Amino acid sequence: MKVNVAQLLKETVGAARSADLEGPLLDSDQSVLGTVTGELKLTKTDRGVWVSGPAEIVVSSECSRCLKPMEYIVPAQIDDEYLPKVDLATGARVRVEDRDADDADTASIDDHHDLDLTETLQQYRLAGLLLAPLCREDCQGICAQCGVDLNENTHDCEDELDPRWEKLRELLR
Ligand SMILES: [Zn+2]
Ligand SMILES: [Zn+2]
């Protein structure tokens, strides 16, 4: 998930442009973690590029109750400054040690002037992953006894329950 900022880096401080994000979010071994859309604003700063704006990551999953495939959206709000590895004026490599301590883990713009949002988006995805996603709020799940999808099928398991369990079930309620 890269945005090329070569042109923007040549402009004056304060220059801004928008960038649409659209495409797959990949992890390090190229498997798809989700699909990203977003509308970002890129602003030239004295040191690099400030990126801000909303994005959405559509994550494929399965419903934790009925196990049907489903998708849900993890929102991301990007608001970060990205610094070039190469000094804009001199072309010299900016050494990480030369930056402020605060910037040690600041995201970088690579030698091709690509600003890589992958790691930022991966972090949002990780933070937004649902432990128990539901295809819908009131998903009925599958019957523990016969396995039918309770959203779609009727079944008569309830009637077949041994009445002796009824007392215990009441206690558990
Ligand atoms: Zn479901
Ligand atoms: Zn059943």
PDB file of C-alpha atoms and ligand atoms in Angstrom:
ATOM      1  CA  MET A   1       0.000   0.000   0.000  1.00  0.00           C
ATOM      2  CA  LYS A   2       2.291   2.711  -1.288  1.00  0.00           C
ATOM      3  CA  VAL A   3       1.759   6.303  -2.310  1.00  0.00           C
ATOM      4  CA  ASN A   4       4.356   8.015  -4.445  1.00  0.00           C
ATOM      5  CA  VAL A   5       5.201  11.480  -3.160  1.00  0.00           C
ATOM      6  CA  ALA A   6       8.118  12.387  -5.441  1.00  0.00           C
ATOM      7  CA  GLN A   7       6.226  15.326  -6.888  1.00  0.00           C
ATOM      8  CA  LEU A   8       4.926  16.577  -3.570  1.00  0.00           C
ATOM      9  CA  LEU A   9       8.408  16.500  -2.028  1.00  0.00           C
ATOM     10  CA  LYS A  10       9.539  19.076  -4.598  1.00  0.00           C
ATOM     11  CA  GLU A  11       6.809  21.495  -3.636  1.00  0.00           C
ATOM     12  CA  THR A  12       6.849  24.120  -0.925  1.00  0.00           C
ATOM     13  CA  VAL A  13       5.980  23.519   2.704  1.00  0.00           C
ATOM     14  CA  GLY A  14       2.229  23.487   3.153  1.00  0.00           C
ATOM     15  CA  ALA A  15       1.472  22.189  -0.332  1.00  0.00           C
ATOM     16  CA  ALA A  16      -1.226  19.555  -0.155  1.00  0.00           C
ATOM     17  CA  ARG A  17      -2.853  16.998  -2.337  1.00  0.00           C
ATOM     18  CA  SER A  18      -5.252  14.151  -1.900  1.00  0.00           C
ATOM     19  CA  ALA A  19      -4.565  10.501  -2.526  1.00  0.00           C
ATOM     20  CA  ASP A  20      -7.104   7.735  -2.888  1.00  0.00           C
ATOM     21  CA  LEU A  21      -6.205   4.419  -1.393  1.00  0.00           C
ATOM     22  CA  GLU A  22      -7.643   1.325  -2.952  1.00  0.00           C
ATOM     23  CA  GLY A  23      -6.292  -2.184  -2.988  1.00  0.00           C
ATOM     24  CA  PRO A  24      -5.332  -5.220  -0.975  1.00  0.00           C
ATOM     25  CA  LEU A  25      -3.493  -4.990   2.323  1.00  0.00           C
ATOM     26  CA  LEU A  26      -0.749  -7.611   2.220  1.00  0.00           C
ATOM     27  CA  ASP A  27       1.357  -9.032   5.001  1.00  0.00           C
ATOM     28  CA  SER A  28       5.063  -9.785   4.674  1.00  0.00           C
ATOM     29  CA  ASP A  29       4.476 -13.101   2.882  1.00  0.00           C
ATOM     30  CA  GLN A  30       2.032 -11.475   0.446  1.00  0.00           C
ATOM     31  CA  SER A  31      -1.132 -12.998   1.799  1.00  0.00           C
ATOM     32  CA  VAL A  32      -4.148 -10.723   1.770  1.00  0.00           C
ATOM     33  CA  LEU A  33      -5.145  -9.313   5.155  1.00  0.00           C
ATOM     34  CA  GLY A  34      -7.971  -7.206   3.853  1.00  0.00           C
ATOM     35  CA  THR A  35      -9.037  -4.638   1.313  1.00  0.00           C
ATOM     36  CA  VAL A  36      -8.281  -0.985   1.907  1.00  0.00           C
ATOM     37  CA  THR A  37     -10.104   2.102   0.750  1.00  0.00           C
ATOM     38  CA  GLY A  38      -9.325   5.576   1.940  1.00  0.00           C
ATOM     39  CA  GLU A  39      -9.097   9.233   1.101  1.00  0.00           C
ATOM     40  CA  LEU A  40      -5.937  10.746   2.430  1.00  0.00           C
ATOM     41  CA  LYS A  41      -4.609  14.238   2.521  1.00  0.00           C
ATOM     42  CA  LEU A  42      -0.860  14.581   1.997  1.00  0.00           C
ATOM     43  CA  THR A  43       0.750  17.784   3.194  1.00  0.00           C
ATOM     44  CA  LYS A  44       4.359  18.737   2.612  1.00  0.00           C
ATOM     45  CA  THR A  45       6.123  19.625   5.869  1.00  0.00           C
ATOM     46  CA  ASP A  46       9.592  21.051   6.389  1.00  0.00           C
ATOM     47  CA  ARG A  47      10.866  17.527   7.027  1.00  0.00           C
ATOM     48  CA  GLY A  48       8.677  15.239   4.969  1.00  0.00           C
ATOM     49  CA  VAL A  49       5.014  14.530   4.368  1.00  0.00           C
ATOM     50  CA  TRP A  50       2.140  14.599   6.805  1.00  0.00           C
ATOM     51  CA  VAL A  51      -0.503  12.009   6.020  1.00  0.00           C
ATOM     52  CA  SER A  52      -3.974  12.320   7.442  1.00  0.00           C
ATOM     53  CA  GLY A  53      -7.388  10.971   6.673  1.00  0.00           C
ATOM     54  CA  PRO A  54      -9.792   8.127   7.144  1.00  0.00           C
ATOM     55  CA  ALA A  55      -9.394   4.665   5.700  1.00  0.00           C
ATOM     56  CA  GLU A  56     -11.332   1.450   5.960  1.00  0.00           C
ATOM     57  CA  ILE A  57     -10.015  -2.071   5.973  1.00  0.00           C
ATOM     58  CA  VAL A  58     -12.526  -4.724   4.935  1.00  0.00           C
ATOM     59  CA  VAL A  59     -11.588  -7.957   6.684  1.00  0.00           C
ATOM     60  CA  SER A  60     -12.889 -11.340   5.565  1.00  0.00           C
ATOM     61  CA  SER A  61     -13.854 -13.630   8.374  1.00  0.00           C
ATOM     62  CA  GLU A  62     -16.542 -16.036   9.403  1.00  0.00           C
ATOM     63  CA  CYS A  63     -19.425 -15.530  11.761  1.00  0.00           C
ATOM     64  CA  SER A  64     -18.541 -16.839  15.196  1.00  0.00           C
ATOM     65  CA  ARG A  65     -22.045 -18.222  15.658  1.00  0.00           C
ATOM     66  CA  CYS A  66     -23.174 -19.646  12.314  1.00  0.00           C
ATOM     67  CA  LEU A  67     -19.703 -19.957  10.704  1.00  0.00           C
ATOM     68  CA  LYS A  68     -20.858 -18.385   7.435  1.00  0.00           C
ATOM     69  CA  PRO A  69     -18.250 -16.327   5.556  1.00  0.00           C
ATOM     70  CA  MET A  70     -18.647 -12.634   6.273  1.00  0.00           C
ATOM     71  CA  GLU A  71     -16.828  -9.338   6.081  1.00  0.00           C
ATOM     72  CA  TYR A  72     -16.523  -6.484   8.485  1.00  0.00           C
ATOM     73  CA  ILE A  73     -14.896  -3.086   8.418  1.00  0.00           C
ATOM     74  CA  VAL A  74     -12.001  -1.970  10.587  1.00  0.00           C
ATOM     75  CA  PRO A  75     -11.776   1.830  10.521  1.00  0.00           C
ATOM     76  CA  ALA A  76      -8.406   3.538  10.525  1.00  0.00           C
ATOM     77  CA  GLN A  77      -7.607   7.182  11.108  1.00  0.00           C
ATOM     78  CA  ILE A  78      -4.180   7.956   9.746  1.00  0.00           C
ATOM     79  CA  ASP A  79      -2.362  10.953  11.183  1.00  0.00           C
ATOM     80  CA  ASP A  80       1.387  10.554  10.858  1.00  0.00           C
ATOM     81  CA  GLU A  81       4.409  12.342   9.534  1.00  0.00           C
ATOM     82  CA  TYR A  82       6.583  10.368   7.141  1.00  0.00           C
ATOM     83  CA  LEU A  83      10.204  11.372   6.731  1.00  0.00           C
ATOM     84  CA  PRO A  84      12.388  10.728   3.692  1.00  0.00           C
ATOM     85  CA  LYS A  85      15.472   8.580   4.081  1.00  0.00           C
ATOM     86  CA  VAL A  86      17.221  10.916   1.675  1.00  0.00           C
ATOM     87  CA  ASP A  87      17.659  14.609   2.464  1.00  0.00           C
ATOM     88  CA  LEU A  88      15.604  16.578  -0.015  1.00  0.00           C
ATOM     89  CA  ALA A  89      18.021  19.457  -0.419  1.00  0.00           C
ATOM     90  CA  THR A  90      21.353  17.649  -0.518  1.00  0.00           C
ATOM     91  CA  GLY A  91      20.386  14.158  -1.644  1.00  0.00           C
ATOM     92  CA  ALA A  92      22.421  12.776   1.248  1.00  0.00           C
ATOM     93  CA  ARG A  93      21.135   9.832   3.188  1.00  0.00           C
ATOM     94  CA  VAL A  94      19.473  10.844   6.430  1.00  0.00           C
ATOM     95  CA  ARG A  95      20.808   8.636   9.164  1.00  0.00           C
ATOM     96  CA  VAL A  96      18.288   7.470  11.713  1.00  0.00           C
ATOM     97  CA  GLU A  97      20.674   8.528  14.507  1.00  0.00           C
ATOM     98  CA  ASP A  98      20.529  12.101  13.243  1.00  0.00           C
ATOM     99  CA  ARG A  99      16.842  12.308  13.891  1.00  0.00           C
ATOM    100  CA  ASP A 100      15.243  13.196  17.171  1.00  0.00           C
ATOM    101  CA  ALA A 101      14.787  10.341  19.601  1.00  0.00           C
ATOM    102  CA  ASP A 102      11.042  10.691  19.112  1.00  0.00           C
ATOM    103  CA  ASP A 103      11.464   9.921  15.451  1.00  0.00           C
ATOM    104  CA  ALA A 104      13.386   6.685  15.874  1.00  0.00           C
ATOM    105  CA  ASP A 105      10.396   4.629  14.851  1.00  0.00           C
ATOM    106  CA  THR A 106       8.880   7.206  12.543  1.00  0.00           C
ATOM    107  CA  ALA A 107       7.688   5.830   9.261  1.00  0.00           C
ATOM    108  CA  SER A 108       9.904   6.523   6.284  1.00  0.00           C
ATOM    109  CA  ILE A 109       9.634   7.466   2.671  1.00  0.00           C
ATOM    110  CA  ASP A 110      11.890   5.134   0.701  1.00  0.00           C
ATOM    111  CA  ASP A 111      14.493   5.865  -1.956  1.00  0.00           C
ATOM    112  CA  HIS A 112      11.858   5.785  -4.677  1.00  0.00           C
ATOM    113  CA  HIS A 113       9.842   8.433  -2.815  1.00  0.00           C
ATOM    114  CA  ASP A 114       7.207   5.873  -1.986  1.00  0.00           C
ATOM    115  CA  LEU A 115       5.458   6.369   1.270  1.00  0.00           C
ATOM    116  CA  ASP A 116       4.473   2.948   2.574  1.00  0.00           C
ATOM    117  CA  LEU A 117       1.295   2.801   4.629  1.00  0.00           C
ATOM    118  CA  THR A 118       1.290  -0.979   4.958  1.00  0.00           C
ATOM    119  CA  GLU A 119       2.619  -1.164   8.499  1.00  0.00           C
ATOM    120  CA  THR A 120       0.322   1.567   9.798  1.00  0.00           C
ATOM    121  CA  LEU A 121      -2.694  -0.155   8.263  1.00  0.00           C
ATOM    122  CA  GLN A 122      -1.583  -3.550   9.575  1.00  0.00           C
ATOM    123  CA  GLN A 123      -1.491  -2.103  13.081  1.00  0.00           C
ATOM    124  CA  TYR A 124      -4.992  -0.711  12.733  1.00  0.00           C
ATOM    125  CA  ARG A 125      -6.201  -4.050  11.443  1.00  0.00           C
ATOM    126  CA  LEU A 126      -4.600  -5.906  14.328  1.00  0.00           C
ATOM    127  CA  ALA A 127      -6.136  -3.536  16.863  1.00  0.00           C
ATOM    128  CA  GLY A 128      -9.545  -3.778  15.220  1.00  0.00           C
ATOM    129  CA  LEU A 129      -9.776  -7.534  14.712  1.00  0.00           C
ATOM    130  CA  LEU A 130     -12.912  -8.926  16.302  1.00  0.00           C
ATOM    131  CA  LEU A 131     -12.590 -11.998  18.476  1.00  0.00           C
ATOM    132  CA  ALA A 132     -16.183 -13.004  17.814  1.00  0.00           C
ATOM    133  CA  PRO A 133     -17.532 -11.358  14.669  1.00  0.00           C
ATOM    134  CA  LEU A 134     -21.225 -11.760  13.947  1.00  0.00           C
ATOM    135  CA  CYS A 135     -22.833 -11.810  10.492  1.00  0.00           C
ATOM    136  CA  ARG A 136     -25.637  -9.841  12.105  1.00  0.00           C
ATOM    137  CA  GLU A 137     -26.395  -8.658  15.586  1.00  0.00           C
ATOM    138  CA  ASP A 138     -29.081 -11.267  16.215  1.00  0.00           C
ATOM    139  CA  CYS A 139     -27.487 -14.227  14.442  1.00  0.00           C
ATOM    140  CA  GLN A 140     -29.106 -17.353  15.833  1.00  0.00           C
ATOM    141  CA  GLY A 141     -26.075 -19.547  15.178  1.00  0.00           C
ATOM    142  CA  ILE A 142     -26.287 -23.237  14.498  1.00  0.00           C
ATOM    143  CA  CYS A 143     -28.162 -25.777  16.520  1.00  0.00           C
ATOM    144  CA  ALA A 144     -25.828 -27.541  18.913  1.00  0.00           C
ATOM    145  CA  GLN A 145     -27.774 -30.745  18.488  1.00  0.00           C
ATOM    146  CA  CYS A 146     -28.547 -31.098  14.792  1.00  0.00           C
ATOM    147  CA  GLY A 147     -26.249 -28.488  13.270  1.00  0.00           C
ATOM    148  CA  VAL A 148     -28.824 -26.651  11.148  1.00  0.00           C
ATOM    149  CA  ASP A 149     -28.394 -22.939  10.566  1.00  0.00           C
ATOM    150  CA  LEU A 150     -30.991 -21.487  12.897  1.00  0.00           C
ATOM    151  CA  ASN A 151     -31.282 -18.353  10.767  1.00  0.00           C
ATOM    152  CA  GLU A 152     -32.633 -20.323   7.863  1.00  0.00           C
ATOM    153  CA  ASN A 153     -34.017 -23.622   8.959  1.00  0.00           C
ATOM    154  CA  THR A 154     -36.591 -24.785  11.352  1.00  0.00           C
ATOM    155  CA  HIS A 155     -35.988 -27.851  13.355  1.00  0.00           C
ATOM    156  CA  ASP A 156     -37.699 -29.542  16.236  1.00  0.00           C
ATOM    157  CA  CYS A 157     -34.812 -30.226  18.549  1.00  0.00           C
ATOM    158  CA  GLU A 158     -36.384 -28.143  21.294  1.00  0.00           C
ATOM    159  CA  ASP A 159     -39.282 -30.524  21.625  1.00  0.00           C
ATOM    160  CA  GLU A 160     -37.057 -33.505  21.852  1.00  0.00           C
ATOM    161  CA  LEU A 161     -35.184 -32.224  24.853  1.00  0.00           C
ATOM    162  CA  ASP A 162     -35.349 -34.543  27.788  1.00  0.00           C
ATOM    163  CA  PRO A 163     -37.691 -32.788  30.218  1.00  0.00           C
ATOM    164  CA  ARG A 164     -35.435 -33.824  33.067  1.00  0.00           C
ATOM    165  CA  TRP A 165     -32.872 -31.304  31.804  1.00  0.00           C
ATOM    166  CA  GLU A 166     -35.386 -28.511  32.064  1.00  0.00           C
ATOM    167  CA  LYS A 167     -34.696 -27.868  35.760  1.00  0.00           C
ATOM    168  CA  LEU A 168     -30.963 -27.660  35.131  1.00  0.00           C
ATOM    169  CA  ARG A 169     -31.462 -25.323  32.183  1.00  0.00           C
ATOM    170  CA  GLU A 170     -33.508 -23.014  34.342  1.00  0.00           C
ATOM    171  CA  LEU A 171     -30.753 -22.930  36.927  1.00  0.00           C
ATOM    172  CA  LEU A 172     -28.259 -21.956  34.268  1.00  0.00           C
ATOM    173  CA  ARG A 173     -30.344 -19.064  32.999  1.00  0.00           C
TER     174      ARG A 173
HETATM  175 ZN    ZN B   1     -23.996 -15.711  11.758  1.00  0.00          ZN
HETATM  176 ZN    ZN B   2     -31.597 -28.642  15.861  1.00  0.00          ZN
END
